Coordinates of C-alpha atoms in Angstrom, one line a residue:
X1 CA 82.1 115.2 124.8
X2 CA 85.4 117.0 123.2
X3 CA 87.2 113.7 124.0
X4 CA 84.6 111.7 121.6
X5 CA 85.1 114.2 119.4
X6 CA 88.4 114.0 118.9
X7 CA 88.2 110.2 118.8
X8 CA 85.5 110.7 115.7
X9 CA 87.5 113.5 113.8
X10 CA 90.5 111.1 114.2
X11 CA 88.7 108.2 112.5
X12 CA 87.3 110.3 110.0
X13 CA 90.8 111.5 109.4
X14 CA 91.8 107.5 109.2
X15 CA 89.0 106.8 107.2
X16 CA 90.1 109.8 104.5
X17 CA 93.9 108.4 104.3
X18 CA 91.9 105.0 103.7
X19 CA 89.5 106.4 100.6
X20 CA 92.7 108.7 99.0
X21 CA 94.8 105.4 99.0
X22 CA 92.4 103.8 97.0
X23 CA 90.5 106.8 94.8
X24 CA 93.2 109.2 94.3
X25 CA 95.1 107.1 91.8
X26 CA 91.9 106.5 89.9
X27 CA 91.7 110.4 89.7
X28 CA 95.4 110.8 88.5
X29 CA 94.9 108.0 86.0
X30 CA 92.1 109.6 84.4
X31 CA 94.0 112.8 84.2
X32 CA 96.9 111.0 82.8
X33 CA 94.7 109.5 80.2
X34 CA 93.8 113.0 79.2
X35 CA 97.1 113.9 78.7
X36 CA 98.7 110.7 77.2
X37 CA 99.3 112.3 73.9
X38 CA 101.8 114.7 76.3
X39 CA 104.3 112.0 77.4
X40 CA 106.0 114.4 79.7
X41 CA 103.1 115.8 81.5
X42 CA 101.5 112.4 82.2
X43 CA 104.4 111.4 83.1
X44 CA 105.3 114.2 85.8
X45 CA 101.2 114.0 86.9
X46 CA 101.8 110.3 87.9
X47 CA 104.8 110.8 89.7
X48 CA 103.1 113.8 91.5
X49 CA 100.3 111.1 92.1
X50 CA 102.9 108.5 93.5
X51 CA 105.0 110.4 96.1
X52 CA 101.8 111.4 97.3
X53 CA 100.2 108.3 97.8
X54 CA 103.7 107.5 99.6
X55 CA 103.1 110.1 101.8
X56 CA 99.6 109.0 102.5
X57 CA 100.7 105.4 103.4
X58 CA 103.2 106.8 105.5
X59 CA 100.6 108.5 107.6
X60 CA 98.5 105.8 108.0
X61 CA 98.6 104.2 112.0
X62 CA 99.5 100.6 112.0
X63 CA 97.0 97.9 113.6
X64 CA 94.5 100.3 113.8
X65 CA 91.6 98.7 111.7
X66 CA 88.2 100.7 110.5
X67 CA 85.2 99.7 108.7
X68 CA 83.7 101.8 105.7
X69 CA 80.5 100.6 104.7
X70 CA 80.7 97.1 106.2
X71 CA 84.2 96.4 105.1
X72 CA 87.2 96.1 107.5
X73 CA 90.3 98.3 106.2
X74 CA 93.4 98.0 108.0
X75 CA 97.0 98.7 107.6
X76 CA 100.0 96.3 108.7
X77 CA 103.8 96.5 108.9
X78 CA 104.4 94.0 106.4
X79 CA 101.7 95.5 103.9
X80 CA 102.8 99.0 104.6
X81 CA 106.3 97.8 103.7
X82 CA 105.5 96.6 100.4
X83 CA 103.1 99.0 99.8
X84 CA 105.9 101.4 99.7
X85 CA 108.1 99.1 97.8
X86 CA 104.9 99.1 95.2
X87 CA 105.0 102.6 95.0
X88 CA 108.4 103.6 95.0
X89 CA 109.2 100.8 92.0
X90 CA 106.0 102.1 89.8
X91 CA 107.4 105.3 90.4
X92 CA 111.2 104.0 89.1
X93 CA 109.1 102.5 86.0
X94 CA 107.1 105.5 85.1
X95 CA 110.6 107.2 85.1
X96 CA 111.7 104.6 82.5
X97 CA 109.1 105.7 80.6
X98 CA 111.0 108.6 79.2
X99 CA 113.2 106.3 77.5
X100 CA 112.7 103.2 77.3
X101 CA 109.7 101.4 74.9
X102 CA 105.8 101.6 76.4
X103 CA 102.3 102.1 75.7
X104 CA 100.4 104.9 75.1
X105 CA 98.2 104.1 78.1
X106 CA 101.1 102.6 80.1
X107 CA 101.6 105.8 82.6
X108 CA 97.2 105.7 83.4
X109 CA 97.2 101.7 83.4
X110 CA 100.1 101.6 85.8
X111 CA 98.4 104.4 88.3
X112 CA 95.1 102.5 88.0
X113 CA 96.8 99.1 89.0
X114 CA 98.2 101.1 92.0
X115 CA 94.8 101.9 93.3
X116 CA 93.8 98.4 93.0
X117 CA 96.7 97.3 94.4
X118 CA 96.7 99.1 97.3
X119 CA 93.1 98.2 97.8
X120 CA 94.0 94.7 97.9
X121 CA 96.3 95.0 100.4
X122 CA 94.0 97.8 102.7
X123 CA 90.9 95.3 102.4
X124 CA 90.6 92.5 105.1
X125 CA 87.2 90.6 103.3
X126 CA 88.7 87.6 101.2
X127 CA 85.8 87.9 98.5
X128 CA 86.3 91.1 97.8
X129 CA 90.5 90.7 97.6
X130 CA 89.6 87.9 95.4
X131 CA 87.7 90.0 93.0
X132 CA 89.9 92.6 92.8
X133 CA 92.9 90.2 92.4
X134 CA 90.4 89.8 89.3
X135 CA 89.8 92.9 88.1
X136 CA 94.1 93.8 88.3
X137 CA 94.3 90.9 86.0
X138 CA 91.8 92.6 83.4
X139 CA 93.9 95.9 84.1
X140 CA 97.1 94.3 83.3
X141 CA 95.4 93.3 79.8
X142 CA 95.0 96.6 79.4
X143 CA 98.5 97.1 79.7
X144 CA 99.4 94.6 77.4
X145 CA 97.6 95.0 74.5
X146 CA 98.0 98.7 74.2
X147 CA 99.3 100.6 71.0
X148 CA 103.2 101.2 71.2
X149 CA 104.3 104.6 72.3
X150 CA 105.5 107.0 69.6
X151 CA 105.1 104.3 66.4
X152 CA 103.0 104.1 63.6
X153 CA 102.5 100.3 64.7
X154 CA 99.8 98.1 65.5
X155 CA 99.8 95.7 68.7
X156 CA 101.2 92.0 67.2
X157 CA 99.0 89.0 67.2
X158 CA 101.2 87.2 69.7
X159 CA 101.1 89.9 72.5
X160 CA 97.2 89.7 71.9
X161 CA 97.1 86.2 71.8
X162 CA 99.5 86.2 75.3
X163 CA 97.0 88.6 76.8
X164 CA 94.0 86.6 76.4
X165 CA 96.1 83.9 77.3
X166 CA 96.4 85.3 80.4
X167 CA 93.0 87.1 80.7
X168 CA 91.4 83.6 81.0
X169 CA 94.2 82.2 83.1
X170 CA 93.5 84.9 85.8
X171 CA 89.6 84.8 85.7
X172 CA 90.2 80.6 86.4
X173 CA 92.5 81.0 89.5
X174 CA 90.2 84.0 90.7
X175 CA 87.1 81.5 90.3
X176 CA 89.0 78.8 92.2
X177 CA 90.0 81.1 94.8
X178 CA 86.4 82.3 95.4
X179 CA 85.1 78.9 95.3
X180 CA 87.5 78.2 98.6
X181 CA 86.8 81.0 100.1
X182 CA 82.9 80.0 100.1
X183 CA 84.0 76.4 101.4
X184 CA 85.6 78.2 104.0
X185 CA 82.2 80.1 105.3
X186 CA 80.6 76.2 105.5
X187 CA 83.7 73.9 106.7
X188 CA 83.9 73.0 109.8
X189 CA 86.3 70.9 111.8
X190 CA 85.3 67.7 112.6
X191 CA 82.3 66.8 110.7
X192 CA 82.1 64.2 108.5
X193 CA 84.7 62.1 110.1
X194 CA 86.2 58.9 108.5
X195 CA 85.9 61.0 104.7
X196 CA 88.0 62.9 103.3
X197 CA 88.1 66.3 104.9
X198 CA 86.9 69.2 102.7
X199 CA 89.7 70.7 104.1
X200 CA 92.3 69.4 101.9
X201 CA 90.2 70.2 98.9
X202 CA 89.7 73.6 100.0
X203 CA 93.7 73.9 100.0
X204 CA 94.4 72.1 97.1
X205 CA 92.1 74.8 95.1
X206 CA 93.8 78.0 97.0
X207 CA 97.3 75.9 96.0
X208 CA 96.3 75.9 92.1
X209 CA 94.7 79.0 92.4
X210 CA 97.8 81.0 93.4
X211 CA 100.1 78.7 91.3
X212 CA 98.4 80.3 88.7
X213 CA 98.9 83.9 89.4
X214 CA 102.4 82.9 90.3
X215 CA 103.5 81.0 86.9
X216 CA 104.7 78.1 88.6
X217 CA 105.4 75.4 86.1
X218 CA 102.7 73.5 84.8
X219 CA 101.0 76.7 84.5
X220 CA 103.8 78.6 83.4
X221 CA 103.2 80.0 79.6
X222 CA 101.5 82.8 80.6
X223 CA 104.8 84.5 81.7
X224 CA 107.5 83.0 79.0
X225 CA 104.7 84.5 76.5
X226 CA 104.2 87.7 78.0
X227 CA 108.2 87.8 78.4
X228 CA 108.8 87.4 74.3
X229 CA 105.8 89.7 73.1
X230 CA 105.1 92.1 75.6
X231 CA 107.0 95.3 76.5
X232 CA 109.1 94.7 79.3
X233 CA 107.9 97.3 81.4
X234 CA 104.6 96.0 81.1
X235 CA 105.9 93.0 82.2
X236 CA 107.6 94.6 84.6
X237 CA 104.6 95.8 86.3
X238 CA 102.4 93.0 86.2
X239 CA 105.0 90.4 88.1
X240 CA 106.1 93.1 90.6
X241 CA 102.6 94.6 91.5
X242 CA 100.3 91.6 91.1
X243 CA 102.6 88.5 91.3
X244 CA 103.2 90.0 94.9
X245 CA 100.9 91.3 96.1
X246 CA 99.2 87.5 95.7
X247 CA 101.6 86.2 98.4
X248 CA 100.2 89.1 100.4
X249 CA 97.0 87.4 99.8
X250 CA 97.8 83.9 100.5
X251 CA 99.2 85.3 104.0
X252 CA 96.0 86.3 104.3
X253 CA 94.0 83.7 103.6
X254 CA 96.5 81.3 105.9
X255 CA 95.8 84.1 108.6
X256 CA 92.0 84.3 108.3
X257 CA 91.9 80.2 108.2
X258 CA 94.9 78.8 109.9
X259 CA 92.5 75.7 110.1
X260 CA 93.8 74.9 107.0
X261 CA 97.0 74.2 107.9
X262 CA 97.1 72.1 111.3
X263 CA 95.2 68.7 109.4
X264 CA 96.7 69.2 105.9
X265 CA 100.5 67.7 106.6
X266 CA 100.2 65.9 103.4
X267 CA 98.6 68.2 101.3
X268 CA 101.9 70.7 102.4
X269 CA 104.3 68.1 101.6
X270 CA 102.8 68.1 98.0
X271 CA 102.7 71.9 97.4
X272 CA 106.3 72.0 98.5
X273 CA 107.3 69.0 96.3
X274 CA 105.3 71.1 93.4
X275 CA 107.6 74.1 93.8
X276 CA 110.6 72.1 94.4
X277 CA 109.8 71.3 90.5
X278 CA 108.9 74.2 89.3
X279 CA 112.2 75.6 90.9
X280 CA 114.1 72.8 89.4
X281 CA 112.3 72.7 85.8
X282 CA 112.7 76.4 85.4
X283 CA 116.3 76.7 85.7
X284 CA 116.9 73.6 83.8
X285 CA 114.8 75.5 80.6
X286 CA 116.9 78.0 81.3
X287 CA 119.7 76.7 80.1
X288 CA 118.4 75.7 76.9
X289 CA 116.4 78.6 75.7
X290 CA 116.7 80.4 72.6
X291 CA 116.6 84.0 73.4
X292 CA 117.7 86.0 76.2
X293 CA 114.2 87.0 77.0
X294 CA 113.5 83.2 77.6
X295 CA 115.7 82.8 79.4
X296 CA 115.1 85.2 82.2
X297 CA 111.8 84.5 82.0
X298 CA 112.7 80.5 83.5
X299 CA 115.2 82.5 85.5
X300 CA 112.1 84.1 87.3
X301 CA 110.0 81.1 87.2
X302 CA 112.8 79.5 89.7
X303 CA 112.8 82.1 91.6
X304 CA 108.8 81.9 92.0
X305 CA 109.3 78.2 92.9
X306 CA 111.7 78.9 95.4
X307 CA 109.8 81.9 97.0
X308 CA 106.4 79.2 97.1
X309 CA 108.5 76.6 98.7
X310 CA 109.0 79.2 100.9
X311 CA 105.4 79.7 102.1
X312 CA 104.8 76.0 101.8
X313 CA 106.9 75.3 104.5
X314 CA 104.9 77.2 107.0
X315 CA 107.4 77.9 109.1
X316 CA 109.2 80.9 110.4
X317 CA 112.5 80.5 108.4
X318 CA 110.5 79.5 105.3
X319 CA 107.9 82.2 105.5
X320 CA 110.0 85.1 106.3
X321 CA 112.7 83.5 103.2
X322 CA 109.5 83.8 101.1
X323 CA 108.4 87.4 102.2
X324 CA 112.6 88.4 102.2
X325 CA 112.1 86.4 98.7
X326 CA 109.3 88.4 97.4
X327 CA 110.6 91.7 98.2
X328 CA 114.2 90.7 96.7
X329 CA 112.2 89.7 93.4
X330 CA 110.0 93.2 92.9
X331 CA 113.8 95.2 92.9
X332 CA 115.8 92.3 90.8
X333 CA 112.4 91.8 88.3
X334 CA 112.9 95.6 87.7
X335 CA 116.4 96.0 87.3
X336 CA 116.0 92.8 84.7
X337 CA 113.7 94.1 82.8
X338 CA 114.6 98.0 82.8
X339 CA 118.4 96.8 81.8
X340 CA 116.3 94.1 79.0
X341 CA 114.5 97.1 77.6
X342 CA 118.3 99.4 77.2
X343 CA 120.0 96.5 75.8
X344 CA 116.7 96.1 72.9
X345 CA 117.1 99.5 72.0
X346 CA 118.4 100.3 68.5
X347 CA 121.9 101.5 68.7
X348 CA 122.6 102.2 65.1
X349 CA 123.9 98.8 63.8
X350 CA 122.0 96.7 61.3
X351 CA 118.8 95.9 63.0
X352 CA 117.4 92.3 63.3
X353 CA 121.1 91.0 63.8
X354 CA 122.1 89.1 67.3
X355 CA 124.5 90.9 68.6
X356 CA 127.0 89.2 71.5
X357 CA 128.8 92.1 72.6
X358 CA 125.9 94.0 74.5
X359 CA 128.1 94.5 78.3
X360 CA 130.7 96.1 76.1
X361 CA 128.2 98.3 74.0
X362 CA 126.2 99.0 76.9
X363 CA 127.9 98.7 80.4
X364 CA 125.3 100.0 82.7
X365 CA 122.4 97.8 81.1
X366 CA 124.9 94.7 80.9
X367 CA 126.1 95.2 84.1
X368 CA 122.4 95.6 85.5
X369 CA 121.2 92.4 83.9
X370 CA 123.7 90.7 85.0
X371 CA 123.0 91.9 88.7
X372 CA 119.7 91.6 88.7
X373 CA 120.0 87.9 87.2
X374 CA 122.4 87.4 90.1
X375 CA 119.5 88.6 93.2
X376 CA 116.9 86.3 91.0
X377 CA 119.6 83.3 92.2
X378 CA 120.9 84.7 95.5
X379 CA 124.1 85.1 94.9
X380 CA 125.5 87.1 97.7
X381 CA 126.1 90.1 98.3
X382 CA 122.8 91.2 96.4
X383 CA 119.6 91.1 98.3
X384 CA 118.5 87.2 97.1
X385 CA 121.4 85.8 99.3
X386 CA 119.4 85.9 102.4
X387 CA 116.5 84.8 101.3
X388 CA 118.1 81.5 99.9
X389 CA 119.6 81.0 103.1
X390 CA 116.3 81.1 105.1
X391 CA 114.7 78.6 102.2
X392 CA 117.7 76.4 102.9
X393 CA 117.3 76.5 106.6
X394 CA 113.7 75.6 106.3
X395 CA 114.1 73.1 103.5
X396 CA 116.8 71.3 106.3
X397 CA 114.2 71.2 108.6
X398 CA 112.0 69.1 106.3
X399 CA 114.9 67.0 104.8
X400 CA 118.4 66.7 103.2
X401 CA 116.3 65.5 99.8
X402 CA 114.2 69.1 99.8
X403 CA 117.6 70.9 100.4
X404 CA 119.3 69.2 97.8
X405 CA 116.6 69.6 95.5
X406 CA 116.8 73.2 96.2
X407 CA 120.4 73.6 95.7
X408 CA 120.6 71.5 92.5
X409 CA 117.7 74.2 91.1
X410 CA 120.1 76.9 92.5
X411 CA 123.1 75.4 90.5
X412 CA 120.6 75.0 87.5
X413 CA 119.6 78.7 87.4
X414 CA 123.7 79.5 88.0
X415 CA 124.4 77.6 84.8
X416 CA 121.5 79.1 83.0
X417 CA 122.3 82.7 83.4
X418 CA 126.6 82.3 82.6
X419 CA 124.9 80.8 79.4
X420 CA 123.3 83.7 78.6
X421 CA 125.7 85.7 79.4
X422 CA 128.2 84.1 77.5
X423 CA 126.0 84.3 74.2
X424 CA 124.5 87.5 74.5
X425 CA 127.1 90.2 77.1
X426 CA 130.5 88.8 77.1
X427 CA 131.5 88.4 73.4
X428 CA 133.9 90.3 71.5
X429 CA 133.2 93.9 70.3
X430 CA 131.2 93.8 67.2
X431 CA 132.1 97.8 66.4
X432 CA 133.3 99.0 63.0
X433 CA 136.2 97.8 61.5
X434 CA 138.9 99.7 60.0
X435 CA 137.9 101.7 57.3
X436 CA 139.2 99.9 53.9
X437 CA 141.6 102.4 51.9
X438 CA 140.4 104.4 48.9
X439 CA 140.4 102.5 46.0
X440 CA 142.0 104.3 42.5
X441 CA 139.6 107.1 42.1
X442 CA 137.2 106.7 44.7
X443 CA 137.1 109.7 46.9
X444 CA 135.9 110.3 50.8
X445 CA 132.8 111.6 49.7
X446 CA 132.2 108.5 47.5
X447 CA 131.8 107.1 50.5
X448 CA 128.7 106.5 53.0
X449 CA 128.9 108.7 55.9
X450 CA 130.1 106.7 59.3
X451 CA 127.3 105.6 61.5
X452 CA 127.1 107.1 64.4
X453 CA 126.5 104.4 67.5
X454 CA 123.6 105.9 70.0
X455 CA 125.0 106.1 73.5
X456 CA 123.0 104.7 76.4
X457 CA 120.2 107.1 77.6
X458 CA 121.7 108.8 81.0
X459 CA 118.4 108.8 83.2
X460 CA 117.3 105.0 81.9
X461 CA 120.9 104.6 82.9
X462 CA 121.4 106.2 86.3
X463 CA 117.9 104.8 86.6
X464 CA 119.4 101.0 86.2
X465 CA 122.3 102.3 88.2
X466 CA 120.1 103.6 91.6
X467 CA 118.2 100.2 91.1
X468 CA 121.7 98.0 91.3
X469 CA 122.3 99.9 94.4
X470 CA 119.3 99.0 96.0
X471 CA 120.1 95.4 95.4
X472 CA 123.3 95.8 96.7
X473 CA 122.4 97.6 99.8
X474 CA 119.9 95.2 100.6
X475 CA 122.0 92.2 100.6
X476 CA 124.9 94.0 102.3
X477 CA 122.4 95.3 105.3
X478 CA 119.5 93.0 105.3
X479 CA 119.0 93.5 109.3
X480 CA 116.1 96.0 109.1
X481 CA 114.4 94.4 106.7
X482 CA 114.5 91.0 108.4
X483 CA 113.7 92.3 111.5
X484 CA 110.2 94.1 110.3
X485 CA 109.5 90.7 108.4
X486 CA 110.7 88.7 111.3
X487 CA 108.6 90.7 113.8
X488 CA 105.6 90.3 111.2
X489 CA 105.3 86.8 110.2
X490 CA 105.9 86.1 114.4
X491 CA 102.6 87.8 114.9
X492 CA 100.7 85.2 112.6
X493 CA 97.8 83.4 113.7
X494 CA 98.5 80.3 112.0
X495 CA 102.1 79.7 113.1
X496 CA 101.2 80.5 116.9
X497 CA 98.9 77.4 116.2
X498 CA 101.2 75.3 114.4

């Protein structure tokens, strides 16, 4: 009797961690919402709320599944390692906060898409990931459409007009995924033989589902819009948190259906040709776009082709590239889009000028975009040069034509980013020149006072700084990292069948 017990007070325990990982957040948001007029409070009440919730997944026993109210919840390596990486990069951007432009909603939108995403990847039921995958769309709108932080200013037409753009984008591919997901509950192998197998359409509709949530190019202007009129850590957010946590998902869905897979050669072949594309495509747009924030946003478009190539493959190079991939573009996303948001902010000069000399004016944001643009490609040693050697390896498996492909994208996205870092970090100093001498009877205090150029902010900067780091250690050390991926994508159903 005491040992039952024990083994029902420790599932009630497990069942707790469970509920706290998914409700606390919700709580904190709502108190943060209370205190948004307080930046500095709601600010130190979610970062409260997100070292806890690390400590909580922390807790949590791996592989040991439980079911609260019908509903399987469950905990894996993988998951738990992003989880963490979720909540210790939510954290970094709350911290950015402080400084750096936002919403006045931005700290209780970004602990609410938190809850949800942790719920998506604690939930084993395919509908209901797909719905929340749905609903973290609609919370990301949120996000996007808020008032600015701090200004008398309205949200612009075009950041509306991007968020319903990708409102309605997000509510298609969660309709297409739930409409698979039902064919999956009615297919079965080996009916209807001599038609076409339902499935390949099944696949094709998870393929364009994801490839939505994704941006990969056809369905790509969600992002480049969301890049030029959102704020960046918005954006920030929403590619890190959701973006991911999709190929999560699609793990999923490949794990809970690896009957998809074994009679869909073809079908493969053409996702993989897709993303070969959209790599391509991206980082050829790259090089001709006309602002910086274009321009990263094809850089991460590439990068989204490559990680999908990735997980097209369906192999145990190209899926642990993707996840090593995925991870590598939460940290190099960040550090883009933190460093994008120092180098916006007014600095004293004439506002509304393009200015070529931002690495000299600001060396820790420079030198963080710059970095960060470098992971997006893979350029060793930041943490994007292992994954691109996994892709490669897998893309040689398929072909010389897929690997070329891949490395001509590569060389693409290389040219793309010296381009814009040419144009916008490495030209000359554009400081004050040499005060004129006084003219016949003009006196010093004739003059205008001197302006005065703002120095960078030092916690967005040693915030950029600690990011860089991360990069750097990852791609210096990638051993432990690979070797929890390694170990996880070895343990999936789909590739012990193929």
């Amino acid at each position: 009797m005491l040992r039952a017990f024990n083994i029902q007070h420790s599932t009630f325990n497990i069942h707790m961690l469970y509920l706290l990982l998914i409700f606390f957040p919700i709580a904190m948001a709502a108190s943060a919402f209370v205190l948004r007029k307080n930046s500095g409070m709601a600010i130190s009440v979610a970062l409260g709320a997100v070292i806890t919730m690390m400590l909580i997944a922390a807790q949590i026993p791996l592989d040991d599944p439980t079911r609260f109210l019908g509903v399987t919840l469950t905990l894996n390596a993988l998951n738990r390692m992003f989880m963490l990486l979720f909540l210790a990069l939510a954290g970094f951007a709350i911290v950015g906060a402080w400084h750096l432009p936002h919403g006045e909603n931005f700290v209780p939108t970004a602990l609410l898409m938190l809850s949800e995403v942790c719920a998506v990847l604690l939930l084993q039921n395919p509908f209901i990931t797909t719905l929340l995958l749905a609903v973290t769309g609609l919370s990301a709108v949120l996000a996007i459409v808020d008032l600015p932080a701090g200004t008398s200013s309205l949200v612009g037409t075009r950041a509306i007009a991007a968020a319903l753009k990708y409102m309605v984008l997000m509510v298609l591919s969660a309709t297409l995924m739930y409409i698979a997901f039902v064919l999956t509950d009615i297919f079965r192998p080996g009916e209807l033989p001599g038609r076409l197998s339902l499935s390949h359409f099944i696949l094709a509709l998870l393929a364009v589902s994801f490839a939505l949530r994704l941006a990969l190019i056809p369905f790509h202007a969600w992002l480049i819009d969301l890049m030029e009129h959102a704020e960046p850590l918005v954006v920030a957010l929403v590619i890190t948190l959701l973006n991911t946590s999709s190929l999560l998902v699609l793990l999923l869905a490949f794990q809970s259906f690896p009957t998809l897979l074994i009679d869909n050669e073809g079908p493969l072949a053409v996702m993989r040709i897709g993303s070969l594309l959209s790599a391509v495509l991206g980082a050829g747009l790259s090089l001709g776009a006309g602002s910086l924030r274009r321009a990263l946003g094809y850089l991460i478009l590439y990068d989204c082709g490559m990680v999908f190539y990735g997980l097209a493959s369906v192999s145990s190079l190209g899926l642990a590239g993707a996840v090593f991939g995925a991870l590598n573009q939460t940290l190099a996303v960040l550090l883009l889009l933190v460093s994008l948001s120092l180098l916006e902010r007014p600095d004293g000069r004439p506002p509304g000028v393009l200015r070529r000399d931002l690495l000299r004016r600001w060396p820790v944001a420079g030198a963080g975009l710059l970095a960060g643009g470098l992971a997006l490609i893979g350029i060793p040693p930041l943490g994007g040069a292992m994954s691109r050697l996994l892709i490669y390896q897998a893309a040689a498996e398929k072909g010389w034509i897929e690997l070329l492909a891949l490395l001509a994208a590569t060389l693409l996205a290389g040219l793309g980013l010296a381009r814009a870092a040419h144009e916008r970090l490495l030209g000359p100093s554009e400081d004050e020149a040499a005060p004129e001498p006084l003219m016949l009877g003009e006196t010093e205090l004739d003059r205008p006072a001197p302006r005065r150029l703002a120095p960078e902010p030092r916690s967005a900067a040693a915030l950029t700084l600690i990011l860089l780091l991360i990069c750097l250690s990852i791609g210096l050390y990638p051993g432990p990292l690979l070797a929890t991926i390694d170990g996880a994508i070895r343990e999936l159903a789909f590739i012990r069948a193929l």
